[in-house]
CSV table of C-alpha atoms and ligand atoms in Angstrom, one decimal:
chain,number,residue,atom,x,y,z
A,1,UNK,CA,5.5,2.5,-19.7
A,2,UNK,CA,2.6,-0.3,-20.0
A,3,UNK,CA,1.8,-0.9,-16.2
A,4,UNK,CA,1.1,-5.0,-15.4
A,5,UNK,CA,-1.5,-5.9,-13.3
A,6,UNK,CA,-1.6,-9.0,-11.7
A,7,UNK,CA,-5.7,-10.3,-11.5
A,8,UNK,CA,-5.6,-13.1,-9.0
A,9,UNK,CA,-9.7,-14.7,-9.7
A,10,UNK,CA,-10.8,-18.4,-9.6
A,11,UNK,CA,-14.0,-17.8,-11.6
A,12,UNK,CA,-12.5,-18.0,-15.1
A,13,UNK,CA,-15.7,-15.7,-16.4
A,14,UNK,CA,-14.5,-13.0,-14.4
A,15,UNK,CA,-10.8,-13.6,-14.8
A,16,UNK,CA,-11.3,-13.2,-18.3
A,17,UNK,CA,-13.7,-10.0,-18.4
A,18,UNK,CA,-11.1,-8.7,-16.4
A,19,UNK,CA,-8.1,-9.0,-18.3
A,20,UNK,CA,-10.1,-8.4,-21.5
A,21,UNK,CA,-11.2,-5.2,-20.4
A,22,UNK,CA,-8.0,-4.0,-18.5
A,23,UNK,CA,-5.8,-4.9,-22.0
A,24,UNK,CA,-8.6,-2.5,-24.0
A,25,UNK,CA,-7.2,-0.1,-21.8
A,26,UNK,CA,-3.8,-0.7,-22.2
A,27,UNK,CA,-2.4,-2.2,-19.8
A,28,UNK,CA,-0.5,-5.5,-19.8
A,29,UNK,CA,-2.6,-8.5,-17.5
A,30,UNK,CA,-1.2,-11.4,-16.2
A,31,UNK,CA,-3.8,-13.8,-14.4
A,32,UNK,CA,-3.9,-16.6,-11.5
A,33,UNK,CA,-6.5,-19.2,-10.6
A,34,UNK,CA,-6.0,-19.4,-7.1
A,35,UNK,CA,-3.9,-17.9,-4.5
A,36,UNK,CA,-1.0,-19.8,-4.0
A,37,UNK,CA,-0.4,-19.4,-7.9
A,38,UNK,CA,-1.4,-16.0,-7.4
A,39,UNK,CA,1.6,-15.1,-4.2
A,40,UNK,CA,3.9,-17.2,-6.1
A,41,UNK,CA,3.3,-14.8,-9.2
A,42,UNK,CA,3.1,-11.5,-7.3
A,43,UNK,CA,6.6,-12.4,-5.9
A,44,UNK,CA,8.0,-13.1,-9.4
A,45,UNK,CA,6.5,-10.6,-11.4
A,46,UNK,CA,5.9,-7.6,-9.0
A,47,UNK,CA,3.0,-6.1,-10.6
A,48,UNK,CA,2.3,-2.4,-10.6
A,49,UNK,CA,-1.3,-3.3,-8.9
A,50,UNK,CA,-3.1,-6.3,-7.9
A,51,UNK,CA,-6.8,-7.2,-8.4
A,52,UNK,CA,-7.0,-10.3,-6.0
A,53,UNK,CA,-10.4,-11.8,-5.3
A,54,UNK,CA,-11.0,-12.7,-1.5
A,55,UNK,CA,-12.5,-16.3,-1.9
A,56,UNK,CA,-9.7,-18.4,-3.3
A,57,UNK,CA,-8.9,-22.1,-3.2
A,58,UNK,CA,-5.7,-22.8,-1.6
A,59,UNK,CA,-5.1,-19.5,-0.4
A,60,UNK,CA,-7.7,-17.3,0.7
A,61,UNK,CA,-7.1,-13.4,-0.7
A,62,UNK,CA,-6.4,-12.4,2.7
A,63,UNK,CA,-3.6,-14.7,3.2
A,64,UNK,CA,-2.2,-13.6,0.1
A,65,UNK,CA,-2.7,-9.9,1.0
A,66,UNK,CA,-0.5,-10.5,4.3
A,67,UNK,CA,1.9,-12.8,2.4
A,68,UNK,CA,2.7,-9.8,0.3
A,69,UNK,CA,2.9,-7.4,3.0
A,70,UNK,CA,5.0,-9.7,4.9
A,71,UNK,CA,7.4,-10.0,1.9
A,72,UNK,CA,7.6,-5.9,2.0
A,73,UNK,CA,5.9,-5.4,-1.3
A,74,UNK,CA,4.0,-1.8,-0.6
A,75,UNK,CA,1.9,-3.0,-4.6
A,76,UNK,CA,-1.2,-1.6,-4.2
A,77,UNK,CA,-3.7,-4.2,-4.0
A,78,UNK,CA,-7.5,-3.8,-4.3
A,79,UNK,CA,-10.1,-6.6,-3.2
A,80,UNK,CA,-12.8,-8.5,-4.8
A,81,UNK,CA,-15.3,-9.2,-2.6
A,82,UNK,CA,-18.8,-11.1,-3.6
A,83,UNK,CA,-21.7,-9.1,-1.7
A,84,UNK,CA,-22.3,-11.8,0.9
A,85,UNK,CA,-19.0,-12.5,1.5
A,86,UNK,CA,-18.6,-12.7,5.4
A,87,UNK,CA,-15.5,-10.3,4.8
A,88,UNK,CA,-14.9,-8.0,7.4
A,89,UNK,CA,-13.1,-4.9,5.5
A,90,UNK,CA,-11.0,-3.4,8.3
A,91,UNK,CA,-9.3,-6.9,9.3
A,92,UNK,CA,-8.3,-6.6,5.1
A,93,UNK,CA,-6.8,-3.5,5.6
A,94,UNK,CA,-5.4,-4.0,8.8
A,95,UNK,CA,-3.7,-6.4,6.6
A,96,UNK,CA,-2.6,-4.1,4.2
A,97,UNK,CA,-5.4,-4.2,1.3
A,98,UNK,CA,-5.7,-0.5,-0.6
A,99,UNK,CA,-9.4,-0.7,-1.6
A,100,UNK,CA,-12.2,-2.8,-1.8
A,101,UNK,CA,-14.6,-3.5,-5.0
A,102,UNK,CA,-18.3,-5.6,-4.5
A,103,UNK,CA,-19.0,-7.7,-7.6
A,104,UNK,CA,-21.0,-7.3,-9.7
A,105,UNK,CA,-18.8,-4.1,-10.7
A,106,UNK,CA,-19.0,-3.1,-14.4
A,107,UNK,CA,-15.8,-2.8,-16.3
A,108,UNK,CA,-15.8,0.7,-16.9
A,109,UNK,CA,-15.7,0.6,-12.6
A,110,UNK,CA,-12.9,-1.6,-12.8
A,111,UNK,CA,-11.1,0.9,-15.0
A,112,UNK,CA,-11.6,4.0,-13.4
A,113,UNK,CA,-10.8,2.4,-10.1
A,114,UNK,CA,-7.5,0.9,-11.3
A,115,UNK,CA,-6.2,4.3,-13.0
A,116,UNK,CA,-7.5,5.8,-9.8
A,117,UNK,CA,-5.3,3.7,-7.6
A,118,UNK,CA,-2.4,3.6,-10.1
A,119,UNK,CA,-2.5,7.7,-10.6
A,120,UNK,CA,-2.4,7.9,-6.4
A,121,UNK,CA,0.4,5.8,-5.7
A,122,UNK,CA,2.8,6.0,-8.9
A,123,UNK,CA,5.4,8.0,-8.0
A,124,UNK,CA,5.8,11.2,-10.3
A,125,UNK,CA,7.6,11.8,-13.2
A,126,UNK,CA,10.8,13.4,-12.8
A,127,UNK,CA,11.2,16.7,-11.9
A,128,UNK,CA,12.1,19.4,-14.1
A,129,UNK,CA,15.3,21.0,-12.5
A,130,UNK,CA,13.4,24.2,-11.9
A,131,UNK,CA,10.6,22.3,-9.3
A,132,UNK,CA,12.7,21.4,-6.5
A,133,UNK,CA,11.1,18.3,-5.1
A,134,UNK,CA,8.9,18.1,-1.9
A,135,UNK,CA,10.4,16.7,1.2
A,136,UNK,CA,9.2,17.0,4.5
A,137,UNK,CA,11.3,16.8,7.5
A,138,UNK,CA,11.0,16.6,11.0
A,139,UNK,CA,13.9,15.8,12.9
A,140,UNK,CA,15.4,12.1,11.8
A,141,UNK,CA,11.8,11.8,10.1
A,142,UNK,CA,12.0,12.6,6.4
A,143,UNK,CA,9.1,12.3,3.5
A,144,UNK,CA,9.3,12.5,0.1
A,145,UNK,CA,5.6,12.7,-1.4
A,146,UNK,CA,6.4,12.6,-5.0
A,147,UNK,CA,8.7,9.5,-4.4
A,148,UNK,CA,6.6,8.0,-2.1
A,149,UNK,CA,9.5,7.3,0.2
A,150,UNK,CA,9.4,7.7,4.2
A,151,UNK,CA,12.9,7.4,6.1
A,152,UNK,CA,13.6,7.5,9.7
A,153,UNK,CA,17.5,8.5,10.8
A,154,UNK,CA,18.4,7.6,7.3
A,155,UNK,CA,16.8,3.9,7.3
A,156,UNK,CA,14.1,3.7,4.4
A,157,UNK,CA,10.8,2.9,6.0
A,158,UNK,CA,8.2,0.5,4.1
A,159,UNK,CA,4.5,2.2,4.2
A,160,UNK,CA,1.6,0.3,2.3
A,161,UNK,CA,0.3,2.9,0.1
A,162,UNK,CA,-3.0,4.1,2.0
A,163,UNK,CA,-0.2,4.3,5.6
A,164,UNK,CA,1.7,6.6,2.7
A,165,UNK,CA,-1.4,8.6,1.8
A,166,UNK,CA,-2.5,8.8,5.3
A,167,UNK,CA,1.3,10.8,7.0
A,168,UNK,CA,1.5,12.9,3.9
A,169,UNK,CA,-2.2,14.1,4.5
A,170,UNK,CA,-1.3,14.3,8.4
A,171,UNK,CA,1.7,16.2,7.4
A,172,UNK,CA,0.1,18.5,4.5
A,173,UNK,CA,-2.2,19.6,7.9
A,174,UNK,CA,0.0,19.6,10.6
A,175,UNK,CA,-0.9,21.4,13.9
A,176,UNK,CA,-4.5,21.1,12.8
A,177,UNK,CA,-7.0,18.8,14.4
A,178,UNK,CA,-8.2,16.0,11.9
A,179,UNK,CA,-11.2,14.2,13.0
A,180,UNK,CA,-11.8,10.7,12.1
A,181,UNK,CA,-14.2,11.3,9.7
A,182,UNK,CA,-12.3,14.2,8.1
A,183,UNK,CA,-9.4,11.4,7.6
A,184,UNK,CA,-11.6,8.9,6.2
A,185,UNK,CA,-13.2,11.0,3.1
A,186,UNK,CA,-9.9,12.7,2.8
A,187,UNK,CA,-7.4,9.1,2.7
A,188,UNK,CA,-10.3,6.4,1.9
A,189,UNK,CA,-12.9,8.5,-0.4
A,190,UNK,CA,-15.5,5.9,-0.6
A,191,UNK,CA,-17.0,2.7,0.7
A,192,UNK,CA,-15.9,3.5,4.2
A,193,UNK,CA,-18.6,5.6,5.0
A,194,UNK,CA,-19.0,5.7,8.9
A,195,UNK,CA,-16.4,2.7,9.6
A,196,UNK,CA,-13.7,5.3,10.9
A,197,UNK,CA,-12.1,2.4,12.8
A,198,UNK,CA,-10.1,1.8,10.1
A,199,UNK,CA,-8.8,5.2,10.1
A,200,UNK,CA,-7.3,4.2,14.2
A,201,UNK,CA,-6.1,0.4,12.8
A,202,UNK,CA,-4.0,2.9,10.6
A,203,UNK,CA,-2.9,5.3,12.5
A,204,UNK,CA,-1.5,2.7,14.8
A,205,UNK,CA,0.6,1.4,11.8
A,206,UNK,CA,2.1,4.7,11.6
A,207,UNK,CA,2.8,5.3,15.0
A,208,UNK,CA,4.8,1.5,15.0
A,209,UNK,CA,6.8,2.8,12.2
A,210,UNK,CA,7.9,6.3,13.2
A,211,UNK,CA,7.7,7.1,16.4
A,212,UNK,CA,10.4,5.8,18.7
A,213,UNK,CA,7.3,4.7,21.6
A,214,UNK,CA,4.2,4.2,20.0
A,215,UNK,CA,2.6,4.8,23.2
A,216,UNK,CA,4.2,8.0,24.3
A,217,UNK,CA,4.2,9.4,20.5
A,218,UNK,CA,6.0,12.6,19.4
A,219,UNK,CA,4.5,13.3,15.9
A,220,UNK,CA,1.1,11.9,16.3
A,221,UNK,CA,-1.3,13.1,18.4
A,222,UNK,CA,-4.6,12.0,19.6
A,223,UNK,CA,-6.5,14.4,20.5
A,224,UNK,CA,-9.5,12.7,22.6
A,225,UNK,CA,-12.8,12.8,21.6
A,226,UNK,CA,-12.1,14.5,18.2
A,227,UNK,CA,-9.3,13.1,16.4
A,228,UNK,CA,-6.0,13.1,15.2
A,229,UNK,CA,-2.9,16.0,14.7
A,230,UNK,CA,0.3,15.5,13.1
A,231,UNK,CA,2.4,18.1,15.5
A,232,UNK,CA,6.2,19.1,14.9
A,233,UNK,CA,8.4,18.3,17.3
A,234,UNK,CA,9.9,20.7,19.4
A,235,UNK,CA,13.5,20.9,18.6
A,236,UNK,CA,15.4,19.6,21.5
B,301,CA,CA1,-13.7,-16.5,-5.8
């Protein structure tokens, strides 16, 4: 199924290039010149990933980016910053931005960061009936990876997609001892070298969602002065 991208960009030259290059490679492009037009549309249309430019008349791309967050859309969305943009990267994804792109990036960028994004958070194809699917459970806490679904005694949790990427990871190595750094080339890949606040703003996202006291958490440990470790509860 064609996948629609929402590309929210004032500078038509951009806009253009964008959804020029992004229809060559097949998927379907819808465009907005600034960000009120841009929420309004992202609430209408509910793209499969959004391409929203940070400076924005009427409504700056971080406003937009909480909008959505606020409106429980989990759409991945990645940012387009300029290079002197006073942009401070961990306040975006503390608001619930996916990944970050510097223009100038070259279209062939774009591409292989969209599919990138799009491959990580589609959920999978149906399962044949011989793969049983993945879940993950831990008392009321259930995950299913493939589905990208989290629910906590039965009530479907929202998780922006990198929150997502980050538990499964947590779980996929539970008991072990993650260090910030390991988290941030496993969940964030690039860009983020060294920044491994973000990797803290995020975990304390995930703490607010699943654990009954964020303060005195059950599943999520912090293990001081090296990281983080996803532990199973004892059964009470
Ligand atoms: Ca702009």
């Amino acid at each position: 199924m064609t996948k629609n991208i929402l590309v929210v960009e004032d500078e038509l030259s951009i806009a253009t290039l964008l959804k020029y290059n992004l229809e060559q490679a097949g998927y379907h492009v819808e465009l907005a010149h600034d960000g009120q037009a841009g929420l309004d549309m992202a609430l209408s249309m509910k793209p499969d990933l959004m391409l929203l430019d940070v400076m924005l008349p009427k409504l700056d791309g971080m406003d937009v980016c909480k909008e959505i967050r606020m409106h429980k859309m989990n759409t991945p969305i990645i940012m387009l910053t300029a290079r002197d943009d006073e942009f401070d990267k961990v306040l975006g994804l503390e608001l619930g931005a996916d990944d970050y792109m510097t223009k100038p990036f070259s279209p062939r960028e774009v591409i292989a960061r969209v599919k990138a994004v799009l491959r990580r958070f589609s959920p999978q194809p149906v399962q044949t009936q011989q793969s049983a699917e993945k879940i993950f459970e831990f008392g009321g806490l259930r995950v299913y990876p493939d589905r990208f679904e989290v629910s906590l005694h039965e009530q479907a949790l929202e998780f922006t997609p990198k929150e997502f990427e980050l538990l499964v990871y947590l779980i996929e190595n539970k008991n072990r001892v993650l260090t910030r750094d390991q988290l941030l080339s496993a969940v964030w890949n690039y860009d983020f070298a060294g920044d491994t606040r973000i990797v803290d703003v995020h975990i304390s996202h995930l703490r607010d969602k699943i654990e009954e006291n964020s303060r005195k958490p059950v599943f999520i440990k912090t293990i001081r002065g090296l990281g983080y470790k996803f532990e199973e509860p004892k059964a009470v």
